[in-house]
Tab-separated table of C-alpha atoms and ligand atoms in Angstrom:
chain	number	residue	atom	x	y	z
N	1	MET	CA	125.928	102.084	116.747
N	2	LYS	CA	123.191	99.478	117.051
N	3	LEU	CA	120.820	99.240	114.112
N	4	LEU	CA	117.561	97.375	113.759
N	5	VAL	CA	116.720	96.785	110.084
N	6	THR	CA	113.139	95.806	109.213
N	7	GLY	CA	112.158	94.287	105.857
N	8	ALA	CA	115.633	92.764	105.788
N	9	ASN	CA	114.781	90.292	102.986
N	10	GLY	CA	113.657	92.944	100.484
N	11	GLN	CA	116.004	94.379	97.835
N	12	LEU	CA	116.922	97.442	99.898
N	13	GLY	CA	117.128	95.358	103.092
N	14	ARG	CA	119.582	92.952	101.476
N	15	CYS	CA	121.702	95.751	99.998
N	16	LEU	CA	121.810	97.371	103.449
N	17	LEU	CA	122.988	94.156	105.083
N	18	ASP	CA	125.692	93.719	102.414
N	19	ARG	CA	126.998	97.208	103.155
N	20	LEU	CA	126.843	96.796	106.935
N	21	ALA	CA	128.469	93.357	106.922
N	22	ASP	CA	132.030	94.595	107.482
N	23	SER	CA	131.211	97.535	109.735
N	24	ASP	CA	131.679	97.737	113.486
N	25	ASP	CA	127.980	98.424	113.910
N	26	ARG	CA	125.782	95.915	115.644
N	27	VAL	CA	122.978	95.000	113.260
N	28	VAL	CA	119.769	93.164	114.093
N	29	ALA	CA	118.177	92.268	110.748
N	30	LEU	CA	114.553	91.169	110.762
N	31	GLY	CA	112.520	90.005	107.779
N	32	ARG	CA	108.753	89.847	107.860
N	33	ASP	CA	108.906	86.445	109.597
N	34	GLY	CA	111.048	87.959	112.383
N	35	LEU	CA	109.064	91.185	112.739
N	36	ASP	CA	105.730	91.920	111.099
N	37	ILE	CA	105.510	95.704	111.366
N	38	THR	CA	101.696	95.599	111.286
N	39	ASP	CA	101.767	93.849	114.692
N	40	ARG	CA	101.841	96.778	117.125
N	41	SER	CA	102.615	94.833	120.284
N	42	GLY	CA	105.166	92.668	118.463
N	43	VAL	CA	106.936	95.789	117.194
N	44	ASN	CA	106.958	97.318	120.634
N	45	ALA	CA	108.287	94.182	122.327
N	46	ARG	CA	110.996	93.611	119.717
N	47	VAL	CA	112.213	97.190	119.673
N	48	MET	CA	112.328	97.349	123.486
N	49	ALA	CA	114.222	94.038	123.591
N	50	VAL	CA	116.787	95.142	120.979
N	51	ARG	CA	117.048	98.784	122.133
N	52	PRO	CA	118.653	100.026	118.924
N	53	ASN	CA	120.064	103.510	118.423
N	54	ILE	CA	118.461	103.588	114.986
N	55	ILE	CA	115.611	101.705	113.329
N	56	VAL	CA	115.951	101.565	109.540
N	57	ASN	CA	112.625	100.675	108.007
N	58	ALA	CA	113.102	98.859	104.703
N	59	ALA	CA	109.769	97.031	105.065
N	60	ALA	CA	106.968	98.106	102.774
N	61	TYR	CA	104.083	96.999	100.602
N	62	THR	CA	105.608	97.838	97.227
N	63	SER	CA	103.224	96.540	94.563
N	64	VAL	CA	101.891	99.726	92.960
N	65	ASP	CA	99.271	97.872	90.901
N	66	ARG	CA	98.102	95.413	93.549
N	67	ALA	CA	97.662	98.196	96.107
N	68	GLU	CA	94.685	99.485	94.099
N	69	THR	CA	92.652	96.396	95.017
N	70	ASP	CA	94.415	95.566	98.292
N	71	ARG	CA	94.169	98.973	99.910
N	72	GLU	CA	93.807	97.632	103.449
N	73	THR	CA	97.075	95.702	103.403
N	74	ALA	CA	98.958	98.536	101.693
N	75	TRP	CA	97.717	100.908	104.378
N	76	ALA	CA	98.415	98.485	107.238
N	77	VAL	CA	102.061	98.089	106.192
N	78	ASN	CA	102.927	101.476	104.687
N	79	ALA	CA	101.050	103.723	107.129
N	80	GLU	CA	100.078	101.908	110.344
N	81	GLY	CA	103.239	99.791	110.445
N	82	VAL	CA	105.343	102.951	110.294
N	83	GLU	CA	103.342	104.491	113.120
N	84	HIS	CA	104.064	101.419	115.275
N	85	LEU	CA	107.774	101.799	114.516
N	86	ALA	CA	107.747	105.546	115.263
N	87	ARG	CA	106.058	105.090	118.639
N	88	ALA	CA	108.340	102.198	119.551
N	89	ALA	CA	111.368	104.289	118.512
N	90	ASN	CA	110.311	107.005	120.954
N	91	ARG	CA	109.916	104.499	123.791
N	92	ALA	CA	113.360	103.029	123.102
N	93	GLY	CA	115.015	106.428	122.525
N	94	ALA	CA	115.876	105.419	118.944
N	95	ALA	CA	115.864	107.441	115.733
N	96	LEU	CA	113.713	106.214	112.839
N	97	VAL	CA	115.075	106.191	109.289
N	98	HIS	CA	112.181	105.574	106.924
N	99	VAL	CA	112.136	105.172	103.136
N	100	SER	CA	109.446	106.706	100.952
N	101	THR	CA	108.822	107.230	97.257
N	102	ASP	CA	108.690	109.630	94.306
N	103	TYR	CA	105.121	108.357	93.791
N	104	VAL	CA	103.896	110.723	96.536
N	105	PHE	CA	103.986	113.323	93.719
N	106	ASP	CA	101.434	113.599	90.902
N	107	GLY	CA	104.059	114.176	88.208
N	108	THR	CA	102.674	117.439	86.829
N	109	LEU	CA	105.825	119.523	87.503
N	110	ARG	CA	108.484	119.810	84.814
N	111	ARG	CA	111.450	120.429	87.090
N	112	PRO	CA	112.887	118.099	89.748
N	113	TYR	CA	110.731	117.850	92.856
N	114	LEU	CA	111.972	119.522	96.029
N	115	GLU	CA	111.182	118.205	99.503
N	116	SER	CA	109.002	121.297	100.002
N	117	ASP	CA	106.828	120.656	96.907
N	118	MET	CA	103.262	119.594	97.559
N	119	ALA	CA	102.673	115.847	97.574
N	120	ASN	CA	99.580	114.701	95.716
N	121	PRO	CA	99.682	110.946	95.065
N	122	VAL	CA	97.703	109.565	92.141
N	123	GLY	CA	97.272	105.999	93.465
N	124	VAL	CA	96.749	103.975	96.633
N	125	TYR	CA	100.439	103.000	96.934
N	126	GLY	CA	101.588	106.644	96.840
N	127	ALA	CA	98.818	107.692	99.239
N	128	SER	CA	99.731	104.935	101.715
N	129	LYS	CA	103.412	105.928	101.516
N	130	LEU	CA	102.508	109.586	102.117
N	131	ALA	CA	100.526	108.527	105.195
N	132	GLY	CA	103.640	106.591	106.248
N	133	GLU	CA	105.747	109.754	105.986
N	134	GLN	CA	103.304	111.492	108.315
N	135	ALA	CA	103.507	108.530	110.703
N	136	ALA	CA	107.322	108.590	110.631
N	137	ARG	CA	107.216	112.207	111.812
N	138	LEU	CA	105.717	110.941	115.090
N	139	ALA	CA	109.231	109.753	115.949
N	140	ASP	CA	111.071	112.474	117.892
N	141	ARG	CA	114.119	111.837	115.683
N	142	HIS	CA	113.252	110.802	112.151
N	143	LEU	CA	114.606	110.892	108.633
N	144	VAL	CA	112.267	110.250	105.726
N	145	VAL	CA	114.245	109.472	102.569
N	146	ARG	CA	112.253	109.503	99.330
N	147	THR	CA	113.752	107.462	96.523
N	148	ALA	CA	112.730	106.238	93.064
N	149	TRP	CA	112.784	103.377	90.548
N	150	LEU	CA	114.917	101.018	92.685
N	151	PHE	CA	116.826	98.198	91.026
N	152	SER	CA	119.396	95.721	92.281
N	153	GLU	CA	120.621	92.143	92.049
N	154	TYR	CA	117.857	91.135	94.464
N	155	GLY	CA	114.077	90.714	94.368
N	156	HIS	CA	111.631	92.053	91.823
N	157	ASN	CA	112.639	95.089	89.826
N	158	PHE	CA	112.570	96.474	86.271
N	159	LEU	CA	116.160	95.501	85.463
N	160	ARG	CA	115.683	91.868	86.432
N	161	THR	CA	112.314	91.702	84.681
N	162	ILE	CA	113.529	93.001	81.328
N	163	ILE	CA	116.670	90.857	81.404
N	164	ARG	CA	114.353	87.861	81.803
N	165	LEU	CA	112.029	89.099	79.039
N	166	ALA	CA	114.987	89.640	76.699
N	167	HIS	CA	115.516	85.865	76.806
N	168	GLU	CA	111.829	85.168	76.119
N	169	ARG	CA	110.759	87.675	73.425
N	170	ASP	CA	112.021	89.147	70.151
N	171	THR	CA	110.376	92.531	70.713
N	172	LEU	CA	109.845	94.477	73.935
N	173	SER	CA	107.516	97.490	74.115
N	174	ILE	CA	108.601	99.906	76.836
N	175	VAL	CA	106.925	103.075	78.109
N	176	ASP	CA	108.730	106.212	76.949
N	177	ASP	CA	106.548	108.997	78.372
N	178	GLN	CA	107.234	108.486	82.087
N	179	VAL	CA	110.409	110.180	83.254
N	180	GLY	CA	112.077	109.435	86.559
N	181	THR	CA	115.417	108.441	88.025
N	182	PRO	CA	116.560	104.851	88.331
N	183	THR	CA	118.337	104.274	91.629
N	184	TYR	CA	120.653	101.395	92.441
N	185	ALA	CA	119.482	100.066	95.835
N	186	GLY	CA	123.148	99.589	96.789
N	187	ASP	CA	123.732	103.342	96.319
N	188	LEU	CA	120.656	104.068	98.444
N	189	ALA	CA	121.891	101.658	101.119
N	190	GLU	CA	125.230	103.494	101.237
N	191	ALA	CA	123.461	106.834	101.503
N	192	LEU	CA	121.300	105.534	104.374
N	193	VAL	CA	124.344	104.226	106.239
N	194	ALA	CA	126.052	107.627	105.779
N	195	LEU	CA	122.915	109.335	107.090
N	196	CYS	CA	122.793	107.064	110.141
N	197	ARG	CA	126.401	108.003	110.917
N	198	GLY	CA	125.961	111.716	110.140
N	199	ARG	CA	122.727	112.264	112.075
N	200	PRO	CA	121.374	115.257	110.137
N	201	GLU	CA	118.306	117.234	111.243
N	202	SER	CA	115.004	115.364	111.324
N	203	GLY	CA	113.065	115.863	108.112
N	204	VAL	CA	112.439	114.724	104.554
N	205	TYR	CA	115.280	114.175	102.073
N	206	HIS	CA	115.424	113.079	98.433
N	207	PHE	CA	117.908	110.491	97.165
N	208	SER	CA	117.931	109.022	93.672
N	209	GLY	CA	120.285	107.721	91.058
N	210	GLY	CA	121.452	110.848	89.201
N	211	GLU	CA	120.489	111.371	85.585
N	212	PRO	CA	116.752	111.191	84.734
N	213	CYS	CA	115.451	109.063	81.858
N	214	SER	CA	112.322	107.256	80.674
N	215	TRP	CA	111.703	103.530	81.211
N	216	PHE	CA	112.586	103.091	77.534
N	217	GLY	CA	115.906	104.927	78.032
N	218	PHE	CA	116.602	102.830	81.116
N	219	ALA	CA	115.923	99.638	79.137
N	220	GLN	CA	118.320	100.770	76.369
N	221	ALA	CA	121.054	101.419	78.945
N	222	ILE	CA	120.461	98.031	80.635
N	223	PHE	CA	120.731	96.172	77.325
N	224	ALA	CA	123.891	98.087	76.397
N	225	ALA	CA	125.447	97.071	79.733
N	226	CYS	CA	124.310	93.443	79.292
N	227	SER	CA	125.836	93.288	75.805
N	228	GLN	CA	129.093	94.712	77.149
N	229	VAL	CA	129.237	91.969	79.789
N	230	SER	CA	127.985	88.977	77.803
N	231	ASP	CA	128.582	88.151	74.120
N	232	THR	CA	125.602	85.834	74.183
N	233	PHE	CA	123.078	88.324	75.545
N	234	PRO	CA	120.076	88.370	73.170
N	235	SER	CA	119.261	91.654	71.458
N	236	PRO	CA	115.481	91.966	71.219
N	237	ARG	CA	113.996	94.971	69.411
N	238	LEU	CA	113.037	97.736	71.844
N	239	VAL	CA	109.942	99.713	70.882
N	240	PRO	CA	109.046	102.966	72.673
N	241	ILE	CA	105.346	103.208	73.546
N	242	ALA	CA	103.030	105.640	75.366
N	243	SER	CA	101.653	104.846	78.854
N	244	SER	CA	98.205	104.802	77.272
N	245	ASP	CA	99.325	101.801	75.165
N	246	PHE	CA	100.386	99.838	78.259
N	247	PRO	CA	97.301	98.891	80.244
N	248	ALA	CA	97.948	99.114	84.009
N	249	PRO	CA	95.486	99.222	86.920
N	250	VAL	CA	96.802	102.608	88.008
N	251	GLN	CA	98.298	105.707	86.424
N	252	ARG	CA	101.936	106.507	87.281
N	253	PRO	CA	103.315	110.057	87.532
N	254	ALA	CA	104.542	111.229	84.112
N	255	TYR	CA	107.495	113.003	85.722
N	256	SER	CA	108.861	112.095	89.143
N	257	VAL	CA	112.454	113.321	89.173
N	258	LEU	CA	113.654	114.117	92.711
N	259	ASP	CA	116.017	117.019	93.468
N	260	GLY	CA	118.763	115.673	95.740
N	261	GLY	CA	120.311	119.066	96.574
N	262	LYS	CA	119.150	119.183	100.210
N	263	LEU	CA	120.767	115.862	101.078
N	264	ARG	CA	124.051	116.950	99.506
N	265	ARG	CA	124.027	120.373	101.208
N	266	GLU	CA	122.857	119.311	104.653
N	267	ALA	CA	124.367	115.841	105.006
N	268	GLY	CA	127.167	115.779	102.413
N	269	VAL	CA	125.525	112.817	100.625
N	270	PRO	CA	125.676	113.087	96.803
N	271	PRO	CA	123.145	111.403	94.473
N	272	GLY	CA	123.804	107.859	93.267
N	273	ASN	CA	124.966	107.001	89.754
N	274	TRP	CA	122.701	104.399	88.185
N	275	ARG	CA	124.619	104.289	84.913
N	276	ARG	CA	127.872	103.480	86.708
N	277	ALA	CA	126.131	100.708	88.678
N	278	LEU	CA	124.852	98.864	85.592
N	279	VAL	CA	127.921	97.039	84.262
N	280	PRO	CA	129.104	95.685	87.662
N	281	LEU	CA	125.537	94.625	88.393
N	282	CYS	CA	125.141	92.856	85.028
N	283	ARG	CA	128.450	91.080	85.754
N	284	LYS	CA	126.901	89.720	88.959
N	285	ILE	CA	123.631	88.706	87.330
N	286	LEU	CA	124.619	87.379	83.891
N	287	PRO	CA	126.796	84.476	82.976
N	288	THR	CA	129.877	86.065	81.349
N	289	GLY	CA	131.028	85.044	77.900
X	301	NAP	N1	111.061	99.346	94.459
X	301	NAP	C1	111.004	100.597	94.002
X	301	NAP	O1	111.095	100.844	92.800
X	301	NAP	C2	110.844	101.732	94.966
X	301	NAP	C3	110.739	103.041	94.465
X	301	NAP	C4	110.621	104.095	95.374
X	301	NAP	C5	110.586	103.839	96.737
X	301	NAP	N2	110.671	102.566	97.190
X	301	NAP	C6	110.631	102.323	98.637
X	301	NAP	O2	111.876	101.770	98.999
X	301	NAP	C7	111.696	100.891	100.112
X	301	NAP	C8	112.359	99.554	99.830
X	301	NAP	O3	111.722	98.986	98.695
X	301	NAP	P1	112.188	97.591	98.076
X	301	NAP	O4	112.204	97.756	96.607
X	301	NAP	O5	113.407	97.093	98.786
X	301	NAP	O6	110.938	96.687	98.443
X	301	NAP	P2	110.810	95.107	98.472
X	301	NAP	O7	111.922	94.465	97.734
X	301	NAP	O8	109.399	94.819	98.080
X	301	NAP	O9	111.026	94.779	100.014
X	301	NAP	C9	110.069	95.111	100.975
X	301	NAP	C10	110.191	94.092	102.082
X	301	NAP	O10	109.203	94.414	103.078
X	301	NAP	C11	108.668	93.193	103.537
X	301	NAP	N3	107.371	93.376	104.162
X	301	NAP	C12	106.159	93.481	103.557
X	301	NAP	N4	105.207	93.578	104.491
X	301	NAP	C13	105.822	93.522	105.706
X	301	NAP	C14	105.372	93.550	107.042
X	301	NAP	N5	104.077	93.640	107.337
X	301	NAP	N6	106.281	93.486	108.041
X	301	NAP	C15	107.606	93.369	107.760
X	301	NAP	N7	108.097	93.305	106.505
X	301	NAP	C16	107.206	93.394	105.493
X	301	NAP	C17	108.584	92.331	102.306
X	301	NAP	O11	108.484	90.988	102.707
X	301	NAP	P3	107.818	89.898	101.720
X	301	NAP	O12	108.852	89.683	100.682
X	301	NAP	O13	107.584	88.748	102.632
X	301	NAP	O14	106.578	90.537	101.186
X	301	NAP	C18	109.897	92.653	101.618
X	301	NAP	O15	110.930	91.786	102.041
X	301	NAP	C19	110.194	100.829	100.361
X	301	NAP	O16	109.859	101.741	101.381
X	301	NAP	C20	109.595	101.307	99.052
X	301	NAP	O17	108.323	101.892	99.234
X	301	NAP	C21	110.805	101.501	96.341
């Protein structure tokens, strides 16, 4: 199998490369400097030169807040860039595996979202990602995998941010009225590799980390794992707050839990387990002691 991975320097891109490192697959990994997906002719030329069996798109504009004032760039990357990849995939006879988000939903349901539930994004990021899903469907063979609340040892994510803040502050106020599912990007990478090998039907699938929680609950679990790994980890006071007490440029869905049943039934891929990922991850990130 020959894979072309875009966005290879992002947290998912790097987790994917880690998991593909020892495989027999041929992998062409391109960061933004190697392939800017907003450059239509560049995408076309690169894909035709590589001729992959599968393009895995890990490139995205991921700043939910910044997207509100930088709509054009968010759209260029998350919607138009995906269209370029889908059209190039068709020319090269490749399948497109594209990653989307729980933020395509408005968060008003109180049961896990199914793939068939109506998307209704509340912000520019979610809207641009929904447009990207529609663009991905232009590929004759496509898989759109929605995921949520990614964290890993790489890049910018909630886990790394609050570990840093724990060293800087005595008290941390964390939102407790948004419920979703943390997902270890390494688990997602494994699921994507399994999907590439399994070649299920084209369509939309949900993959997330297992048990839902709030950001506050996630923070509690992260600090518990950090304390288990390091005797010197600081223990700041965690205070649960409402979203309305945490000023942000854009509203987030109050509930964005994804139902992963379809992926398990149709492709044999079970959900991840974010709790199980925490201690090994903290061991990688923290000095032990
Ligand atoms: N992070 C989350 O919590 C979360 C939640 C749900 C879904 N997702 C989805 O999961 C996927 C992976 O997210 P992630 O957390 O790994 O994101 P990430 O760490 O922000 O990585 C995205 C990568 O895309 C690159 N990129 C940006 N614009 C590009 C362009 N025009 N051409 C090529 N590459 C470009 C970025 O490069 P630069 O570093 O140079 O900008 C970055 O390396 C995305 O589709 C995202 O929407 C993420």
